Short mmCIF file of C-alpha atoms in Angstrom, two decimals:
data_model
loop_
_atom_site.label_atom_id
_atom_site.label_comp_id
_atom_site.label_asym_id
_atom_site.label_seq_id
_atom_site.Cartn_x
_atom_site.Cartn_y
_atom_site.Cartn_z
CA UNK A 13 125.95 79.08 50.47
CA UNK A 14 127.55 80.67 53.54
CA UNK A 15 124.98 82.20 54.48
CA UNK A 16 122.55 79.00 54.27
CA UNK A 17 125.66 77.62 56.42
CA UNK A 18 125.60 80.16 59.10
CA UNK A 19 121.79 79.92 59.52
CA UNK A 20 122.41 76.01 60.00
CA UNK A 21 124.97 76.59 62.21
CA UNK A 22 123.03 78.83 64.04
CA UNK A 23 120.63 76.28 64.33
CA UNK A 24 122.32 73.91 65.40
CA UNK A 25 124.31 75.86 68.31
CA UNK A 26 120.63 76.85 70.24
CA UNK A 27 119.62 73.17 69.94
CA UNK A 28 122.51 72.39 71.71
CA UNK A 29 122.15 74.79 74.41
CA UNK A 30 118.49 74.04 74.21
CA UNK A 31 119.29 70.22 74.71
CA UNK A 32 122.23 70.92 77.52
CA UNK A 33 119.76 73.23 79.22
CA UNK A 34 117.13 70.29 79.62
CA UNK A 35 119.85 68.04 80.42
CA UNK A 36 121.29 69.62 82.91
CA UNK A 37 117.77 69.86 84.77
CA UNK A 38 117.60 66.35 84.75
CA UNK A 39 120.75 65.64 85.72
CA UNK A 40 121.19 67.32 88.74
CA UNK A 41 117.97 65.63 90.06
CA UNK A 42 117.42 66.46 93.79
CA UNK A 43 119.06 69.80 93.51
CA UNK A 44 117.35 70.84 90.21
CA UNK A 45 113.92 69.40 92.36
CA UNK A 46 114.89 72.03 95.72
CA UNK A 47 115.69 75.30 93.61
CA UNK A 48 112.02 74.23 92.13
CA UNK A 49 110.50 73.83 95.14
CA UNK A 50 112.33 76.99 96.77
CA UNK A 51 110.58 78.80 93.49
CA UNK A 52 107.66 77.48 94.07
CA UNK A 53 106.96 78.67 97.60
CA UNK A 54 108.39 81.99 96.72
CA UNK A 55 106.12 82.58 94.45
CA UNK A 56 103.41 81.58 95.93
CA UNK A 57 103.95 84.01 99.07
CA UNK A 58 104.81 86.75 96.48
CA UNK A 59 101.65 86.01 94.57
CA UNK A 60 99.62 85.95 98.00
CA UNK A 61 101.10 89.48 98.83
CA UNK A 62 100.35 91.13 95.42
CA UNK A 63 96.76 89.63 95.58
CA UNK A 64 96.57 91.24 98.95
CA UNK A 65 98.29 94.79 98.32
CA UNK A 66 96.92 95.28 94.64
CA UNK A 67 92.99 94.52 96.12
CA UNK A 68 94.11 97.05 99.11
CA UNK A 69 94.69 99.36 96.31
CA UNK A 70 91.14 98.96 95.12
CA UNK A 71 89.33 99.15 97.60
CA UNK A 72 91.01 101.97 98.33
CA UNK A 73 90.27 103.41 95.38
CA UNK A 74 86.29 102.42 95.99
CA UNK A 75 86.71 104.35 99.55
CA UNK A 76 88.15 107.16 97.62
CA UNK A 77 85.36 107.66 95.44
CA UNK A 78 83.00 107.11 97.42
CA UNK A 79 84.06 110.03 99.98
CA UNK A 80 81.86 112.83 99.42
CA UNK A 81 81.39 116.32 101.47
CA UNK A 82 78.35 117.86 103.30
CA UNK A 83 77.99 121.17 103.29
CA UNK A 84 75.39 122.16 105.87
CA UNK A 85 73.22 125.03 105.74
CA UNK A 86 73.00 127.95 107.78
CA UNK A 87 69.53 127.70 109.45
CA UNK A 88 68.99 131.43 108.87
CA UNK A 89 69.50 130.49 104.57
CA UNK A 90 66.31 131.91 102.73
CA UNK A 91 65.73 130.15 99.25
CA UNK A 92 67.41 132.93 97.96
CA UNK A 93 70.75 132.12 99.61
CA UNK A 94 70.88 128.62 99.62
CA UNK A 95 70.73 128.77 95.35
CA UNK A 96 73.19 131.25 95.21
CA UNK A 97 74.99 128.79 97.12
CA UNK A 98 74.86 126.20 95.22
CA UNK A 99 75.87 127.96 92.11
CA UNK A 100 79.00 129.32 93.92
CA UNK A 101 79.84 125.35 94.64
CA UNK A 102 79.29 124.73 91.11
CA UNK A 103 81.70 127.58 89.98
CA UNK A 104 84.61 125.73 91.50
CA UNK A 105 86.67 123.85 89.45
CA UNK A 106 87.63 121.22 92.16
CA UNK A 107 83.85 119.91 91.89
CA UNK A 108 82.45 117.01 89.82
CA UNK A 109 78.99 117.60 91.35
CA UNK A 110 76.48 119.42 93.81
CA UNK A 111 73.41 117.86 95.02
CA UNK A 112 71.03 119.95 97.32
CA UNK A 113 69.11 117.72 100.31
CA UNK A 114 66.74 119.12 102.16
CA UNK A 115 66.15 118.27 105.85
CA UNK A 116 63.50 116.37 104.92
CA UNK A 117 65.32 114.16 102.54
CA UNK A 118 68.56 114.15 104.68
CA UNK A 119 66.12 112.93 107.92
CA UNK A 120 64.53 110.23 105.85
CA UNK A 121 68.65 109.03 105.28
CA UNK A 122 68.90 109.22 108.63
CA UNK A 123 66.22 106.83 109.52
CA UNK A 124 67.18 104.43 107.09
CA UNK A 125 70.58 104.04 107.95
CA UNK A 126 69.93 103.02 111.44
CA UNK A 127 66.99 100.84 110.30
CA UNK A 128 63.92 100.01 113.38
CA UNK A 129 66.40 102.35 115.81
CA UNK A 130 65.67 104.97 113.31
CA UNK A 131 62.04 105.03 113.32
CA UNK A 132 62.24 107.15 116.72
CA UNK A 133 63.13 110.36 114.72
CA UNK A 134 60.05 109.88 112.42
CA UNK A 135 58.63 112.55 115.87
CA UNK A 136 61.08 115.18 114.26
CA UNK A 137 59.51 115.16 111.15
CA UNK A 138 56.90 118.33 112.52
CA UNK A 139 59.93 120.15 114.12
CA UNK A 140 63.08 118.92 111.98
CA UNK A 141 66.43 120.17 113.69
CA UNK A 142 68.75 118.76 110.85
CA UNK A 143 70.09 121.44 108.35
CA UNK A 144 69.36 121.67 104.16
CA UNK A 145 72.57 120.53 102.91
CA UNK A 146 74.44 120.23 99.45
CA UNK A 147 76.30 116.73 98.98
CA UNK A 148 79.60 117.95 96.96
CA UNK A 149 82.04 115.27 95.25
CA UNK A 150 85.24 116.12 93.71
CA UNK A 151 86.60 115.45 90.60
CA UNK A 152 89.73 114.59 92.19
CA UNK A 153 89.53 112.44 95.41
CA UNK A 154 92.90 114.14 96.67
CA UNK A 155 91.10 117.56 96.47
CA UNK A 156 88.53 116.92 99.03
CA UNK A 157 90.48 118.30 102.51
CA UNK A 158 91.35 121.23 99.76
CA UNK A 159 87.94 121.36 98.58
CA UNK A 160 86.18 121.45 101.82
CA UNK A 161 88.54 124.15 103.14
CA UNK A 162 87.06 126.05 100.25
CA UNK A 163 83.73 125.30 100.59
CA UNK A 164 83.91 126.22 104.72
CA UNK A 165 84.68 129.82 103.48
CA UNK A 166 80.97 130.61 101.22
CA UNK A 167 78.98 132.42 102.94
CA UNK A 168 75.72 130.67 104.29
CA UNK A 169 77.56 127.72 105.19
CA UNK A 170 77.62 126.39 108.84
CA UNK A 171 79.63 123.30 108.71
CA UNK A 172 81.36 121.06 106.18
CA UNK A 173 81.85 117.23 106.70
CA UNK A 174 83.57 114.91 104.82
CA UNK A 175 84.56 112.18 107.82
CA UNK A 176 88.23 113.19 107.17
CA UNK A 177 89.62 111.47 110.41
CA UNK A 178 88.39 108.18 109.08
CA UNK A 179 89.54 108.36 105.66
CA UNK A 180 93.00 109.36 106.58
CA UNK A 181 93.40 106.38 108.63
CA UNK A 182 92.39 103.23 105.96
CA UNK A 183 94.43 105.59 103.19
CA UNK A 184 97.58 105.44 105.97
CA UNK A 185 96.90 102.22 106.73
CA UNK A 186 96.85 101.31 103.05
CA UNK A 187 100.33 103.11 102.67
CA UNK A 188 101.89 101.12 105.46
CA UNK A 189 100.56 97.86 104.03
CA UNK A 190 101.76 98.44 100.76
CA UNK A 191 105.46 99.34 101.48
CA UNK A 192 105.96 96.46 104.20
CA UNK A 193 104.24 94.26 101.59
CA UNK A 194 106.36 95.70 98.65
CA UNK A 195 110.01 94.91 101.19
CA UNK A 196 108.67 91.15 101.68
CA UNK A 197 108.01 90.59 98.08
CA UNK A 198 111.52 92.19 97.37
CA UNK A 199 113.09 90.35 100.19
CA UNK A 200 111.06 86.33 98.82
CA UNK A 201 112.69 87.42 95.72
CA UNK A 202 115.54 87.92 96.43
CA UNK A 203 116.03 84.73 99.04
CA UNK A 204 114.89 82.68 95.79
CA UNK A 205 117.43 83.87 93.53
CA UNK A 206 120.07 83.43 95.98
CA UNK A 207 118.85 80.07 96.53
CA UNK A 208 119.07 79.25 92.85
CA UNK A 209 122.03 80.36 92.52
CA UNK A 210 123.71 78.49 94.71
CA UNK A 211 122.28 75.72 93.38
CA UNK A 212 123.07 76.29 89.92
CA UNK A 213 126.60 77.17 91.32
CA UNK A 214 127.05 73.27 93.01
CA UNK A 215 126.20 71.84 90.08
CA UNK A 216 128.92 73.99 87.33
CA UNK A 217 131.46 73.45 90.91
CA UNK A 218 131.65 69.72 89.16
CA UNK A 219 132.33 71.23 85.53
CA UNK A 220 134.42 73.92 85.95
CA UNK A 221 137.31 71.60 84.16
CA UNK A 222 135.03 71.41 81.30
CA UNK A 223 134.42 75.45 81.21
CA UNK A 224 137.91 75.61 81.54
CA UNK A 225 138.75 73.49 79.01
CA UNK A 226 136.20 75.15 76.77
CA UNK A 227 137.72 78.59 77.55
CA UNK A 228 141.34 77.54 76.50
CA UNK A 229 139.81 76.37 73.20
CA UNK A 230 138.53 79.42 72.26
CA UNK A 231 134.89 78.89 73.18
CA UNK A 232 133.07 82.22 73.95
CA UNK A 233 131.72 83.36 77.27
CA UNK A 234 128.20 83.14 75.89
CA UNK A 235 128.92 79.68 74.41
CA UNK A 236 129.27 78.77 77.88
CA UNK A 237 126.25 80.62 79.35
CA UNK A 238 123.29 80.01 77.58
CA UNK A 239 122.72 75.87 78.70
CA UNK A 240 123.25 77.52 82.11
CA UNK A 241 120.70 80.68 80.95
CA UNK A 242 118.31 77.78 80.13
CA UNK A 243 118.51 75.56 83.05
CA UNK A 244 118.16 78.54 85.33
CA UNK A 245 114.97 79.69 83.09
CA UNK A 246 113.28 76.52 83.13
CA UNK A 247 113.85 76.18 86.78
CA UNK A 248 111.96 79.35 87.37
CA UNK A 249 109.68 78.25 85.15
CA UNK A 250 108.45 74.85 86.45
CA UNK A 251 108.58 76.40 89.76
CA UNK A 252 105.99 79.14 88.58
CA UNK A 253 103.39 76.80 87.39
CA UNK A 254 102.16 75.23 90.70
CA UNK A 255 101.69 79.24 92.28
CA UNK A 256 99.67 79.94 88.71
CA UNK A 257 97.11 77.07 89.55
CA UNK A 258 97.03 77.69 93.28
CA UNK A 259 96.62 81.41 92.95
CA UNK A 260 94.12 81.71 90.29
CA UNK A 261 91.87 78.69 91.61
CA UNK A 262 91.96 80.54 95.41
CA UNK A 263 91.10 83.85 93.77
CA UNK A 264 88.38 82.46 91.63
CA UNK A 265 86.65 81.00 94.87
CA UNK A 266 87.41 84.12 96.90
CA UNK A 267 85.66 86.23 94.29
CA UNK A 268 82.70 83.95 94.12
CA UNK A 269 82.31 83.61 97.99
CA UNK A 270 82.43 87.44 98.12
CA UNK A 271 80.26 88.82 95.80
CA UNK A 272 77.92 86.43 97.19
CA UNK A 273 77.99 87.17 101.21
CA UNK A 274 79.27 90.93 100.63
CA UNK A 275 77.16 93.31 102.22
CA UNK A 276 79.70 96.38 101.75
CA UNK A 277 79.42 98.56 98.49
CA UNK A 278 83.21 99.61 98.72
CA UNK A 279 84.70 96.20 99.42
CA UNK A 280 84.85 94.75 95.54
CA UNK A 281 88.19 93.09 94.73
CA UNK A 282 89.16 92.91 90.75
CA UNK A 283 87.83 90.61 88.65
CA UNK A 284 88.90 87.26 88.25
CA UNK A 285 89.10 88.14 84.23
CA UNK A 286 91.78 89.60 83.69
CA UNK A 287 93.41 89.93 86.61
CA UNK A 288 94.17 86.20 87.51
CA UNK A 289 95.84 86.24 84.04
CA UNK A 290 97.56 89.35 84.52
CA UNK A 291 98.77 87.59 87.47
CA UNK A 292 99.71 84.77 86.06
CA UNK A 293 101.81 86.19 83.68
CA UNK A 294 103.47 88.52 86.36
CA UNK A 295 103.93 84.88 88.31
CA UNK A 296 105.66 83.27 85.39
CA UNK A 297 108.10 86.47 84.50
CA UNK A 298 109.49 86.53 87.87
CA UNK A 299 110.31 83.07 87.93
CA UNK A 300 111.50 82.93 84.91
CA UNK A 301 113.78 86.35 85.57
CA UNK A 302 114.76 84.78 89.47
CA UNK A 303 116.18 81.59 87.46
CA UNK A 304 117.87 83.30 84.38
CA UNK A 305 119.50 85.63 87.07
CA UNK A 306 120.65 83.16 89.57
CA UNK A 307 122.16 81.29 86.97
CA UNK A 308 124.40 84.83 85.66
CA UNK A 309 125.44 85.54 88.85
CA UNK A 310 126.67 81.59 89.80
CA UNK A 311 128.08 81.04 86.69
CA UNK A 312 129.97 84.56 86.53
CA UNK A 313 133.26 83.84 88.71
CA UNK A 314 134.02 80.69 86.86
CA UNK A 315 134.61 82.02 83.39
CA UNK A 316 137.31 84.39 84.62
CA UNK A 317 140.32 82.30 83.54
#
């Protein structure tokens, strides 16, 4: 029987601060409606800012793999010497892959990157002054300076390209946008759960009597906290749900308009699925963790009695 009574009890006590919580939404009105709105735009500049930095990361990434390394051939290289070569660039455990490319095949490249301009070096084809070439990736996208260093040192080789200057720039560039975008997030956050919490504070300013009173009659701290717990999490909570839509019915466009007016290989964003979920449900944790905390930290000084 007790136990049946405890579990009722139980019960009974989170319906209460279930039903308190709610309350306490409502009842505050225009205050409970700002710390929602001051959620909302939050959120949706921290959403904006992990849409941008994570899809930096990607592409990225695509650059990353995509960065391969040209070792040209000495123009003195008899058959003989450019296989052995190639089977010293295959010995090296840094390397995913060796391609060879004559100067026939790498002049034919040539003219079809640049398109009509290109047709002009079609005269070289007689008297070709390009180099044979192997087209080395990495296994590891870090190793390539490492790699190519390496691969500078075999003997036959003349030259080793891998556009390193270029690389080194988006990859900084990438670095810089991710850690001023990583402060801003930290900093919206932050502003939102201060903002909360001040309003969450106002509102128990007009009860502390009643927490006091409470107190003297034994009730426990966590008695006291959890309607505040709630209100706090179902602030952030409503205040998540406009950012959700907005954010995953932007990205969904910006993925369709992309893939169909992209002309670059190695600019492809993530997927709509899963990511927009994923990032929904990052969305709704943080404004549900920006309310539950803003509510601890207003609520704290006024159950020291």
């Amino acid at each position: 029987m007790k136990i049946k009574e405890n579990m009722a009890m139980r019960v009974r006590t989170v319906i209460r601060h279930l039903r308190e919580g709610i309350k306490n939404v409502f009842r505050n009105g225009w205050m409970s409606i700002a710390s929602i709105g001051a959620v909302t735009v939050t959120l949706i500049l921290v959403g904006a800012f992990l849409v941008l930095l994570l899809n930096l990361n990607q592409i990225a990434k695509n650059i990353e793999d995509d960065v391969e390394i040209k070792v040209l051939i000495d123009r003195t290289a008899d058959e003989e010497d450019i296989r052995v070569l190639g089977e010293e660039i295959e010995k090296n455990p840094l390397v995913e892959r060796a391609q060879f490319a004559s100067k026939d095949d790498e002049l034919h490249s040539l003219v079809e990157s640049m398109g009509e301009e290109g047709q002009s070096w079609l005269l070289f084809e007689q008297d070709n002054p390009l180099h044979h070439a192997y087209i080395v990736k990495s296994k590891n996208p870090e190793d390539t300076r490492q790699l190519a260093s390496e691969l500078e040192g075999l003997p036959s080789v003349e030259e080793v390209n891998f556009g390193e200057e270029v690389v080194q720039r988006l990859f900084q560039f990438n670095n810089y946008a991710r850690n001023i975008g990583l402060v801003l997030i930290i900093g919206l956050v932050l502003t939102a759960m201060f903002l909360i919490s001040n309003t969450i504070k106002l509102t128990i300013m007009s009860r502390s009597t009643e927490i006091g009173i409470m107190k003297l009659v034994g009730a426990t701290d966590w008695f006291i906290r959890w309607p505040f717990f709630i209100e706090g999490m179902l602030l952030g909570f409503l205040g998540a749900i406009i950012p959700i839509i907005s954010l995953m019915t932007g990205y969904y466009y910006l993925e369709v308009n992309i893939n169909q007016q992209n002309t670059f290989s190695f600019i492809d964003i993530l997927p709509f699925h899963p990511f927009a979920w994923e990032l929904a449900l990052i969305i709704l944790a943080i404004g549900t963790l920006i309310g539950i905390w803003g509510s601890v930290m207003s609520i704290r000084k006024f159950l020291k009695v």
